[in-house]
């Protein structure tokens, strides 16, 4: 299995531009988590999905952020318009629910976003 | 609600032992431990579930005190490869969403 796939790996953009980050889950997994990591704030959960349904988006910073899961294996995180304070490494992670309990999360390699 | 990890950083010589603690102010359903090396993604180490079940690597041990809402990760006979930042993630409601601590940076020197 290729593991969780994220693209792009690096993104440099200018303030005000739209940014779309992509994530492909591990086959057979049904939970998807988006995280943001910065030195100041650490690893923050932004939103997570179970079976394509958003369960908790309370970590999404503001309306400029949106996430979708159009099918069982793919998700996007969009920032529009982007701001310099959005610069961070964005990880997605996938997991599965078995027997009613959650299992380990497998993280993708991350997208390093720089907003100038 | 973010769990508190201690110490923030620790430096070891190869072969020495270390304990990393994770403490929460709310009741926990499970505690997850991850290790992240510089420039890489976090990698799963262990899950400790309410009731005593554990899932993880055989060479890493951890404890979960449900009453005190605390977990400890035990690293024995440390190796250079143990270096990295260790995060605990707490799950308060069996929903699978984790709140991660700020991390403990472990450096193992030859």
Short mmCIF file of C-alpha atoms in Angstrom, two decimals:
data_model
loop_
_atom_site.label_atom_id
_atom_site.label_comp_id
_atom_site.label_asym_id
_atom_site.label_seq_id
_atom_site.Cartn_x
_atom_site.Cartn_y
_atom_site.Cartn_z
CA UNK A 1 0.00 0.00 0.00
CA UNK A 2 1.31 3.46 -0.90
CA UNK A 3 0.16 5.00 2.34
CA UNK A 4 -1.57 8.36 2.63
CA UNK A 5 -0.79 10.54 -0.37
CA UNK A 6 -0.76 14.32 -0.18
CA UNK A 7 -0.23 16.88 -2.88
CA UNK A 8 1.41 19.21 -3.43
CA UNK A 9 4.33 18.62 -1.07
CA UNK A 10 5.30 22.28 -1.16
CA UNK A 11 3.22 25.31 -2.07
CA UNK A 12 4.34 28.91 -2.20
CA UNK A 13 1.67 31.46 -2.97
CA UNK A 14 0.88 35.11 -2.51
CA UNK A 15 -1.57 36.54 -0.07
CA UNK A 16 -5.10 36.54 -1.42
CA UNK A 17 -4.67 33.53 -3.67
CA UNK A 18 -6.71 30.35 -3.39
CA UNK A 19 -4.88 27.26 -2.19
CA UNK A 20 -6.13 23.68 -2.53
CA UNK A 21 -4.49 20.81 -0.69
CA UNK A 22 -5.28 17.23 -1.62
CA UNK A 23 -5.25 13.95 0.25
CA UNK A 24 -5.83 10.33 -0.74
CA UNK A 25 -6.67 7.91 2.05
CA UNK A 26 -5.30 4.43 2.54
CA UNK A 27 -7.56 1.91 0.86
CA UNK A 28 -10.10 0.50 3.28
CA UNK A 29 -9.87 3.35 5.78
CA UNK A 30 -13.01 5.31 6.55
CA UNK A 31 -11.81 8.20 8.73
CA UNK A 32 -9.94 11.25 7.50
CA UNK A 33 -8.31 13.95 9.64
CA UNK A 34 -6.80 17.29 8.58
CA UNK A 35 -4.15 18.81 10.86
CA UNK A 36 -2.10 21.98 10.80
CA UNK A 37 1.33 22.18 12.45
CA UNK A 38 3.25 25.31 13.37
CA UNK A 39 6.00 25.99 15.89
CA UNK A 40 3.75 28.29 17.87
CA UNK A 41 0.56 26.25 18.00
CA UNK A 42 1.81 22.71 17.58
CA UNK A 43 -0.31 20.05 15.90
CA UNK A 44 -3.93 21.19 15.62
CA UNK A 45 -6.89 19.18 14.38
CA UNK A 46 -8.83 21.20 11.83
CA UNK A 47 -11.62 18.84 10.77
CA UNK A 48 -12.33 15.15 10.51
CA UNK A 49 -14.66 12.93 8.51
CA UNK A 50 -16.14 9.50 9.11
CA UNK A 51 -17.50 7.70 6.07
CA UNK A 52 -17.33 10.90 4.02
CA UNK A 53 -19.36 12.87 6.58
CA UNK A 54 -17.77 15.83 8.41
CA UNK A 55 -18.06 15.08 12.12
CA UNK A 56 -16.32 18.01 13.77
CA UNK A 57 -15.05 21.14 12.05
CA UNK A 58 -14.63 23.22 15.21
CA UNK A 59 -10.91 23.41 14.58
CA UNK A 60 -11.28 25.18 11.25
CA UNK A 61 -9.85 28.65 11.89
CA UNK A 62 -12.41 30.68 9.99
CA UNK A 63 -14.66 30.74 6.97
CA UNK A 64 -11.70 31.07 4.66
CA UNK A 65 -11.05 27.36 5.26
CA UNK A 66 -13.23 24.64 3.81
CA UNK A 67 -12.83 20.87 3.43
CA UNK A 68 -14.65 18.34 1.33
CA UNK A 69 -14.65 14.62 0.86
CA UNK A 70 -16.27 13.99 -2.51
CA UNK A 71 -15.71 10.22 -2.28
CA UNK A 72 -14.51 7.61 0.17
CA UNK A 73 -10.85 7.91 -0.72
CA UNK A 74 -10.19 11.57 -1.46
CA UNK A 75 -10.36 14.89 0.35
CA UNK A 76 -9.48 18.51 -0.31
CA UNK A 77 -8.72 21.40 2.02
CA UNK A 78 -9.19 24.81 0.49
CA UNK A 79 -8.06 28.20 1.76
CA UNK A 80 -9.58 31.20 0.04
CA UNK A 81 -8.23 33.83 0.33
CA UNK A 82 -4.92 32.78 1.82
CA UNK A 83 -3.05 34.93 4.36
CA UNK A 84 0.56 34.84 5.61
CA UNK A 85 -0.58 33.48 8.99
CA UNK A 86 -1.84 30.37 7.18
CA UNK A 87 1.76 29.35 6.54
CA UNK A 88 2.24 25.94 8.14
CA UNK A 89 2.62 22.25 7.40
CA UNK A 90 -0.73 20.65 6.71
CA UNK A 91 -1.08 16.93 7.35
CA UNK A 92 -3.90 14.61 6.57
CA UNK A 93 -4.22 11.28 8.33
CA UNK A 94 -6.42 8.29 7.73
CA UNK A 95 -7.68 5.67 10.10
CA UNK A 96 -10.34 3.03 10.42
CA UNK A 97 -13.00 2.16 12.91
CA UNK A 98 -13.04 -1.51 13.81
CA UNK A 99 -15.22 -3.04 16.46
CA UNK A 100 -16.47 0.38 17.47
CA UNK A 101 -13.05 1.68 18.41
CA UNK A 102 -10.61 3.87 16.59
CA UNK A 103 -7.19 2.67 15.55
CA UNK A 104 -3.91 4.31 14.78
CA UNK A 105 -3.80 7.26 12.45
CA UNK A 106 -1.50 7.09 9.46
CA UNK A 107 -0.18 10.49 8.52
CA UNK A 108 0.63 11.65 5.03
CA UNK A 109 3.96 13.37 4.30
CA UNK A 110 2.40 16.81 4.67
CA UNK A 111 2.13 19.91 2.52
CA UNK A 112 4.39 22.79 3.48
CA UNK A 113 2.45 25.96 2.68
CA UNK A 114 4.11 29.36 2.52
CA UNK A 115 1.94 32.42 1.95
CA UNK A 116 3.94 35.53 1.08
CA UNK B 1 -8.22 21.03 26.95
CA UNK B 2 -4.84 20.43 25.36
CA UNK B 3 -2.95 17.76 27.31
CA UNK B 4 0.20 18.85 29.09
CA UNK B 5 3.39 16.97 28.35
CA UNK B 6 6.49 16.89 30.51
CA UNK B 7 9.34 17.33 30.22
CA UNK B 8 9.43 19.68 27.24
CA UNK B 9 12.83 18.37 26.23
CA UNK B 10 15.29 15.74 27.38
CA UNK B 11 18.80 14.78 26.35
CA UNK B 12 20.01 11.23 26.85
CA UNK B 13 23.08 9.18 26.23
CA UNK B 14 22.62 5.93 24.36
CA UNK B 15 21.43 3.21 26.71
CA UNK B 16 19.78 5.56 29.20
CA UNK B 17 16.09 5.47 30.06
CA UNK B 18 13.47 8.20 29.83
CA UNK B 19 9.87 8.73 30.86
CA UNK B 20 7.53 11.14 29.10
CA UNK B 21 4.34 12.15 30.82
CA UNK B 22 1.00 13.32 29.46
CA UNK B 23 -1.69 14.80 31.65
CA UNK B 24 -5.23 15.87 30.82
CA UNK B 25 -7.78 17.96 32.69
CA UNK B 26 -10.70 15.95 31.33
CA UNK B 27 -11.77 12.32 31.42
CA UNK B 28 -10.14 10.26 28.71
CA UNK B 29 -11.29 7.38 26.56
CA UNK B 30 -7.89 6.73 25.06
CA UNK B 31 -4.37 8.08 24.78
CA UNK B 32 -2.32 7.83 21.59
CA UNK B 33 1.46 8.26 21.33
CA UNK B 34 3.29 9.36 18.18
CA UNK B 35 6.89 10.17 17.34
CA UNK B 36 7.89 12.76 14.77
CA UNK B 37 11.37 13.16 13.36
CA UNK B 38 12.47 16.49 11.97
CA UNK B 39 10.89 17.22 8.61
CA UNK B 40 8.78 14.07 8.67
CA UNK B 41 5.22 13.13 9.54
CA UNK B 42 4.21 11.79 12.95
CA UNK B 43 4.39 8.01 13.22
CA UNK B 44 2.15 5.91 15.44
CA UNK B 45 3.68 4.26 18.51
CA UNK B 46 0.89 3.13 20.79
CA UNK B 47 -2.75 3.43 21.80
CA UNK B 48 -3.88 2.95 25.38
CA UNK B 49 -7.58 2.44 25.84
CA UNK B 50 -9.82 2.87 28.82
CA UNK B 51 -10.06 -0.50 30.49
CA UNK B 52 -6.45 -1.44 29.98
CA UNK B 53 -6.23 -2.55 26.37
CA UNK B 54 -3.07 -1.52 24.54
CA UNK B 55 -2.16 -1.57 20.88
CA UNK B 56 1.33 -0.81 19.75
CA UNK B 57 4.93 -1.79 19.41
CA UNK B 58 6.36 -4.47 21.65
CA UNK B 59 9.53 -2.56 22.43
CA UNK B 60 7.74 0.50 23.75
CA UNK B 61 5.78 0.46 26.96
CA UNK B 62 3.33 2.92 28.38
CA UNK B 63 0.83 3.26 31.16
CA UNK B 64 -2.59 4.87 31.39
CA UNK B 65 -4.03 5.94 34.71
CA UNK B 66 -7.67 6.59 33.95
CA UNK B 67 -8.48 8.05 37.35
CA UNK B 68 -5.66 10.56 37.20
CA UNK B 69 -6.16 11.15 33.47
CA UNK B 70 -2.48 10.61 32.92
CA UNK B 71 -0.31 8.52 30.65
CA UNK B 72 3.41 7.86 30.65
CA UNK B 73 5.63 6.57 27.85
CA UNK B 74 8.67 4.54 28.90
CA UNK B 75 11.74 4.47 26.68
CA UNK B 76 14.35 2.04 27.93
CA UNK B 77 17.90 1.46 26.74
CA UNK B 78 17.54 4.37 24.33
CA UNK B 79 19.04 4.22 20.87
CA UNK B 80 20.04 7.00 18.50
CA UNK B 81 16.94 6.20 16.45
CA UNK B 82 14.72 7.17 19.37
CA UNK B 83 15.51 10.84 18.81
CA UNK B 84 12.55 12.95 17.80
CA UNK B 85 9.57 14.74 19.21
CA UNK B 86 7.02 12.63 21.06
CA UNK B 87 3.38 13.66 21.08
CA UNK B 88 0.53 12.34 23.11
CA UNK B 89 -2.95 12.68 21.68
CA UNK B 90 -5.98 12.40 23.91
CA UNK B 91 -9.48 11.31 22.98
CA UNK B 92 -12.15 12.27 25.47
CA UNK B 93 -15.20 10.79 23.85
CA UNK B 94 -14.30 7.77 21.75
CA UNK B 95 -14.96 9.83 18.67
CA UNK B 96 -11.47 9.33 17.32
CA UNK B 97 -10.55 12.98 17.21
CA UNK B 98 -7.31 13.63 19.05
CA UNK B 99 -6.05 16.70 20.84
CA UNK B 100 -2.27 16.65 20.78
CA UNK B 101 0.09 17.99 23.43
CA UNK B 102 2.91 20.36 22.51
CA UNK B 103 5.39 17.52 22.35
CA UNK B 104 8.54 16.39 24.14
CA UNK B 105 11.77 16.69 22.22
CA UNK B 106 14.06 13.74 22.89
CA UNK B 107 17.68 13.82 21.81
CA UNK B 108 19.82 10.73 22.16
CA UNK B 109 23.57 11.30 21.95
CA UNK B 110 26.27 8.68 21.30
#
